[in-house]
Tab-separated table of C-alpha atoms in Angstrom:
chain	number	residue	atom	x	y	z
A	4	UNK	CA	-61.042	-11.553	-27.076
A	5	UNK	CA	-59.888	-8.309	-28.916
A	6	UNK	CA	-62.765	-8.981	-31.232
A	7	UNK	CA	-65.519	-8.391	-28.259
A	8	UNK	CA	-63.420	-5.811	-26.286
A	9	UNK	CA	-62.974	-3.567	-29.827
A	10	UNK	CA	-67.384	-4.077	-30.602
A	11	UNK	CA	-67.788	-2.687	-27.303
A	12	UNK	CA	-65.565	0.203	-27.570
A	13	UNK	CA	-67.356	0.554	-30.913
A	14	UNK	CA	-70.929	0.764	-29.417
A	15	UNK	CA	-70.050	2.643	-26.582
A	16	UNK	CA	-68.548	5.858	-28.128
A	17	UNK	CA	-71.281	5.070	-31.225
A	18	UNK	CA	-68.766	4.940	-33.447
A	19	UNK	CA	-70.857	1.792	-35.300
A	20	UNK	CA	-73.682	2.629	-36.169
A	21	UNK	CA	-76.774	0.635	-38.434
A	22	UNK	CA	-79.417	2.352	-40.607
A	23	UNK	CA	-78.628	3.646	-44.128
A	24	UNK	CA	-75.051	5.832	-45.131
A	25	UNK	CA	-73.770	6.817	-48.066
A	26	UNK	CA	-70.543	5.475	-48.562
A	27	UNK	CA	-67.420	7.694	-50.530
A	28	UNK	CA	-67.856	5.087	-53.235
A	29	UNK	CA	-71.349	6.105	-53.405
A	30	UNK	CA	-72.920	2.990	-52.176
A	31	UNK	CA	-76.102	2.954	-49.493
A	32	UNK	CA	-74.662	1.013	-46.544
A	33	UNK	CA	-76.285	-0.632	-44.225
A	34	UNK	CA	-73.898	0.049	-41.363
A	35	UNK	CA	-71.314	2.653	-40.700
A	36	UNK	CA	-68.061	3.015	-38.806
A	37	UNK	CA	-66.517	6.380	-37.547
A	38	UNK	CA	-63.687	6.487	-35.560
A	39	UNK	CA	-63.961	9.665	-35.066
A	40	UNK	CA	-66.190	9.912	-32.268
A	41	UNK	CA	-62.907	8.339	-30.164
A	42	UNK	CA	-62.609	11.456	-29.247
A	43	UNK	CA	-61.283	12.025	-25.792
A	44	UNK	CA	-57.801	10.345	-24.290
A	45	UNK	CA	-59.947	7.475	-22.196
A	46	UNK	CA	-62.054	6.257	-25.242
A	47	UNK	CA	-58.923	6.713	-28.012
A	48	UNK	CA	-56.323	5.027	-25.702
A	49	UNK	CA	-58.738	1.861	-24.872
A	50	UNK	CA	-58.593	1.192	-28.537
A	51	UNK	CA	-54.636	2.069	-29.154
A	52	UNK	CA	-54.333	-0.586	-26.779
A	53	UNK	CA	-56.220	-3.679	-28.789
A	54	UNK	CA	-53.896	-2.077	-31.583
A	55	UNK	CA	-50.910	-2.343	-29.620
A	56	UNK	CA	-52.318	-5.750	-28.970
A	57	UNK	CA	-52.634	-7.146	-32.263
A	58	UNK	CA	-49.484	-5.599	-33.717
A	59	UNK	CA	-47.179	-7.118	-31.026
A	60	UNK	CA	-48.704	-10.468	-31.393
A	61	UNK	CA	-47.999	-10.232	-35.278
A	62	UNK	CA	-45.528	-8.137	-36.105
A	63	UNK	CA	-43.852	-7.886	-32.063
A	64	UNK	CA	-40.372	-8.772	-33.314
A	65	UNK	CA	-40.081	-6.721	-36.441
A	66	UNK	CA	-41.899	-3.460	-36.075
A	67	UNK	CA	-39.875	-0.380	-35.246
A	68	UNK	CA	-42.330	2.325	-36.627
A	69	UNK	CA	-46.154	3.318	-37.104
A	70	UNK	CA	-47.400	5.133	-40.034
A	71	UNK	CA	-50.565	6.743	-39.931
A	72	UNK	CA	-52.606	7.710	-43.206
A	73	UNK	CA	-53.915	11.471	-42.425
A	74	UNK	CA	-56.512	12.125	-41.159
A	75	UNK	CA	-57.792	9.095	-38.627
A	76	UNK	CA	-54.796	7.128	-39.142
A	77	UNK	CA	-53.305	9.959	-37.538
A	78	UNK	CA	-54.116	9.354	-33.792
A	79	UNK	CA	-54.071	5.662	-34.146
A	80	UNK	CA	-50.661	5.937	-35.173
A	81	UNK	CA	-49.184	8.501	-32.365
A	82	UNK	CA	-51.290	6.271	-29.019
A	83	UNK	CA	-50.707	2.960	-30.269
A	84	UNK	CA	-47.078	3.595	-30.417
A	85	UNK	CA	-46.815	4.924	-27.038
A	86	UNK	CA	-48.932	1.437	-25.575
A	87	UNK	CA	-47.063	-0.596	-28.261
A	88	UNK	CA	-43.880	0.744	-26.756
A	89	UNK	CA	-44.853	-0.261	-22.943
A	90	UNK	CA	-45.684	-3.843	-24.372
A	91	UNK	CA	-43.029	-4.504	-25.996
A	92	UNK	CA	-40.291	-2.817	-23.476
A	93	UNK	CA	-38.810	-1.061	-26.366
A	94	UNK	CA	-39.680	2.412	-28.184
A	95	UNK	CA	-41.772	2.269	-31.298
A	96	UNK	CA	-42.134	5.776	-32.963
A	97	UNK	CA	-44.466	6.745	-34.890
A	98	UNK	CA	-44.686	9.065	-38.440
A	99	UNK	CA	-47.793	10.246	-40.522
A	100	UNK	CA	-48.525	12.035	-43.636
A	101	UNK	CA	-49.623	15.909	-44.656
A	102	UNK	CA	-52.665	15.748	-46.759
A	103	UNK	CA	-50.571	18.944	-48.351
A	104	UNK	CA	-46.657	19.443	-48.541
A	105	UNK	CA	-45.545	22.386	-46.072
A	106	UNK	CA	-43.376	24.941	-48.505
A	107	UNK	CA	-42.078	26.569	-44.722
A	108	UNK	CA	-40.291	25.641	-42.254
A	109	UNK	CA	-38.852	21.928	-41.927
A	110	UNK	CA	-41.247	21.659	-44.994
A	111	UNK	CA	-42.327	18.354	-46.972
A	112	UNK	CA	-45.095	15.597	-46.635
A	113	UNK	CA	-44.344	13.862	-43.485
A	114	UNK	CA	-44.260	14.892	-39.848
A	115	UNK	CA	-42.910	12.321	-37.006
A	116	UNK	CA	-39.924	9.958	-37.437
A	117	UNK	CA	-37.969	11.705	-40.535
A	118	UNK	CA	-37.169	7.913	-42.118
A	119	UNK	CA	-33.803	7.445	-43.630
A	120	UNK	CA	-34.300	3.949	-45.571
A	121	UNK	CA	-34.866	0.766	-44.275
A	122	UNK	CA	-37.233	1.170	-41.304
A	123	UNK	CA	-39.504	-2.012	-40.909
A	124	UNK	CA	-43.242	-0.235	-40.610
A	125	UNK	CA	-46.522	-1.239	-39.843
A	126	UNK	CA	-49.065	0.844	-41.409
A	127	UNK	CA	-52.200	1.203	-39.459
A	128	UNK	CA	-55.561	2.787	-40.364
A	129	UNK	CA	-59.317	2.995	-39.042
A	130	UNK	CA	-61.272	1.065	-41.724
A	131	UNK	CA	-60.646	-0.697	-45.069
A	132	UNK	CA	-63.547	-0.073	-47.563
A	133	UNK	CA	-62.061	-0.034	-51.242
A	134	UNK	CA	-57.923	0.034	-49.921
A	135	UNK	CA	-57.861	4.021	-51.716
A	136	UNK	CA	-55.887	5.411	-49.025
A	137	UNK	CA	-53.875	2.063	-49.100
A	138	UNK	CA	-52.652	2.597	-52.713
A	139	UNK	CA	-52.375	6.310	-52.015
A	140	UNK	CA	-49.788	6.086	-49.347
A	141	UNK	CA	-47.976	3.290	-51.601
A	142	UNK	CA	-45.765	5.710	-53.311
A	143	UNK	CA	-44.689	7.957	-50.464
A	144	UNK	CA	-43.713	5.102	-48.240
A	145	UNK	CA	-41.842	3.341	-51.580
A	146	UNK	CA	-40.137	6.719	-51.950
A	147	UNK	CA	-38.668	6.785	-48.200
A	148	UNK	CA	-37.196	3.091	-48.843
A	149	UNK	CA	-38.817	2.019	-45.952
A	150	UNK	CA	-39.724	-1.871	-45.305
A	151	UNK	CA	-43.442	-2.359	-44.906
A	152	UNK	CA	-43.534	-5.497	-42.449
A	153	UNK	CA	-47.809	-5.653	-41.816
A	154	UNK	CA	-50.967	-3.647	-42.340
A	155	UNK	CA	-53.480	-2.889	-39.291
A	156	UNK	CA	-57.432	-1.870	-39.448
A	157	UNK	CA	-59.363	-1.525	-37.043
A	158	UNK	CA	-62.514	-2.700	-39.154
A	159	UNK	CA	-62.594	-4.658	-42.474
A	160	UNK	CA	-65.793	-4.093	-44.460
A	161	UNK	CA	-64.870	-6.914	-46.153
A	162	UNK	CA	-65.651	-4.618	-49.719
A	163	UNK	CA	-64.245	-5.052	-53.181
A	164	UNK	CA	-60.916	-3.243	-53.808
A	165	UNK	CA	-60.263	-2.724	-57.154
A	166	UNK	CA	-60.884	-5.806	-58.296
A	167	UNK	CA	-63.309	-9.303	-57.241
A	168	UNK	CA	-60.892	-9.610	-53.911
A	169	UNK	CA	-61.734	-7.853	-50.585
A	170	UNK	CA	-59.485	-4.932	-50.737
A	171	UNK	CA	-57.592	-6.052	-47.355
A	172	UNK	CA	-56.751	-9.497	-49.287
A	173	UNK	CA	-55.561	-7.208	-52.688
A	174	UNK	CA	-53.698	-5.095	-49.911
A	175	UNK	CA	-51.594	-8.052	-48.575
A	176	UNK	CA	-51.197	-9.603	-52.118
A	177	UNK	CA	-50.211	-6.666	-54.091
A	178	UNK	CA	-47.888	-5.810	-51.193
A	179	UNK	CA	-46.504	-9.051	-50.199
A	180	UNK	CA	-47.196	-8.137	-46.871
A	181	UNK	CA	-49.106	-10.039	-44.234
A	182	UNK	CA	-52.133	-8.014	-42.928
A	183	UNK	CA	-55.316	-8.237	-39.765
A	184	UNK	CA	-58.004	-6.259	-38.403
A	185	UNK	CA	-59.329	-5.974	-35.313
A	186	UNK	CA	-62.482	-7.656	-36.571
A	187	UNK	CA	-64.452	-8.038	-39.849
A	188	UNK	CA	-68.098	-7.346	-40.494
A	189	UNK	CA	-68.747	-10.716	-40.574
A	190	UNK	CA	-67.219	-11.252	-36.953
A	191	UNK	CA	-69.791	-7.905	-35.926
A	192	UNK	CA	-72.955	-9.827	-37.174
A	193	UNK	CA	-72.165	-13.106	-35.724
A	194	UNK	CA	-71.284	-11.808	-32.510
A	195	UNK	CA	-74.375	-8.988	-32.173
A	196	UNK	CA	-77.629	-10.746	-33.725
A	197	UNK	CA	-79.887	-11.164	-32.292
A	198	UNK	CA	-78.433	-10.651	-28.922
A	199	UNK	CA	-78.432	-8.060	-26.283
A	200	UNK	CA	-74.787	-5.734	-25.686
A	201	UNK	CA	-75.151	-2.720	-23.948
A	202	UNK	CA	-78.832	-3.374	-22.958
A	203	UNK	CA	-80.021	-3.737	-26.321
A	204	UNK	CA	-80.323	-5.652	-29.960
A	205	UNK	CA	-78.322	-4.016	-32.529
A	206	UNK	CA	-79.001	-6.431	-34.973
A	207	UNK	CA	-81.887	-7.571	-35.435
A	208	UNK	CA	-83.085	-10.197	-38.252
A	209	UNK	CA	-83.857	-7.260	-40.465
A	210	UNK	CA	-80.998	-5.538	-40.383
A	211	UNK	CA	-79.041	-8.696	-40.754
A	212	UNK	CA	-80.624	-9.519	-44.024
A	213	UNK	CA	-80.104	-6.108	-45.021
A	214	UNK	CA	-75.964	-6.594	-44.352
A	215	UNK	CA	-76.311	-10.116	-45.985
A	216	UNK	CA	-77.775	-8.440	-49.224
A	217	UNK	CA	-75.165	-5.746	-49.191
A	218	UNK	CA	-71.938	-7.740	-48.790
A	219	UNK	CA	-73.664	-10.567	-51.365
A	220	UNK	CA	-73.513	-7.419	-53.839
A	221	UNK	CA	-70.225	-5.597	-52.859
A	222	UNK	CA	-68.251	-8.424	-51.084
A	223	UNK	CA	-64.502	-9.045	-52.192
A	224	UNK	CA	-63.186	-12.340	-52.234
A	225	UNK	CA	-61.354	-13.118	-49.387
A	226	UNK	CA	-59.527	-16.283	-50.925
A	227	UNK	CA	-55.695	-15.918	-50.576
């Protein structure tokens, strides 16, 4: 299953880690995710591939484009549509956002695909936490009269957005667009307490109460 296949990936490059992080929103989490440490072509391309996975199974007959949200959107977007484009026999390309405009050269926000209306896109994107990047790259694509078909993550806390729902669920709603994830943080604990992956126990009954008392606190409602 893509949900096993992505943990793994996750352990092995120690991209998921448990312990105590301070979260952008301030909170103390229990576990952390950083995609960042898929850093080399062999680790990166393993997951572009559960992407590519996922996307074609949803969104197969619709998508013609990736968008990336700088920064780790960024290589998700570029390797998943080069495997999305071998899986589907047809090419996907890809575009992504400058966190600043470039006043040279060919010069505004966006490098990749130059969109000229009416492109059916998937956004994709590490992790949802709070959806701020989500809302944040609302008005650019809006602006390039684009067609958002589907949202990607790789992980969904499973947080509060801005409201009592998860943000992945306010995502999809206040979008009208349907939405997955590789796997949720619920899907992690079931599938890792308690047993051994990798030649050890990443979650133990400790931690797992500790993760139970932080999603009972920040959880979003994932009722649709």
């Amino acid at each position: 299953m893509v949900q096993d296949r992505y943990i793994e990936w996750l352990l092995r490059s120690g991209a998921l880690r448990f312990g105590e992080f301070k979260t952008k929103s301030g909170r103390l989490s229990p576990y952390f995710f950083n995609t960042g440490c898929f850093d080399s072509g062999q680790s990166l391309g393993g997951i572009a591939e559960l992407y590519a996975e996922v996307i074609a199974e949803r969104f197969g007959n619709k998508v013609e484009n990736l968008f990336g949200p700088a920064y780790k959107g960024i290589p998700l977007a570029v390797m998943t549509s080069y495997h999305l484009s071998n899986r589907l026999g047809r090419d996907i390309s890809y575009t992504f956002n400058r966190k600043e405009a470039k006043d040279h050269g060919e010069g505004g926000t966006l490098v990749g695909r130059n969109y000229r209306g009416g492109e059916r896109v998937v956004l994709v994107e590490d992790v949802i936490t709070g959806g701020t990047s989500f809302r944040e790259m609302r008005p650019i694509l809006e602006s390039c009269k684009v067609e958002v078909v589907g949202v990607v993550v790789g992980v969904d806390r499973q947080e509060r957005g801005t409201d009592h729902r998860s943000a992945l669920v306010q995502v999809a709603e206040d979008w009208q667009v349907p939405t997955a994830c590789l796997v949720t943080v619920s899907e992690v604990v079931h599938r890792l307490h308690g047993r051994e992956v990798l030649g050890r126990v990443w979650i133990d009954d400790a931690t797992k109460a500790r993760i139970d008392d932080y999603l009972a606190t920040y959880g979003g409602s994932s009722a649709r």
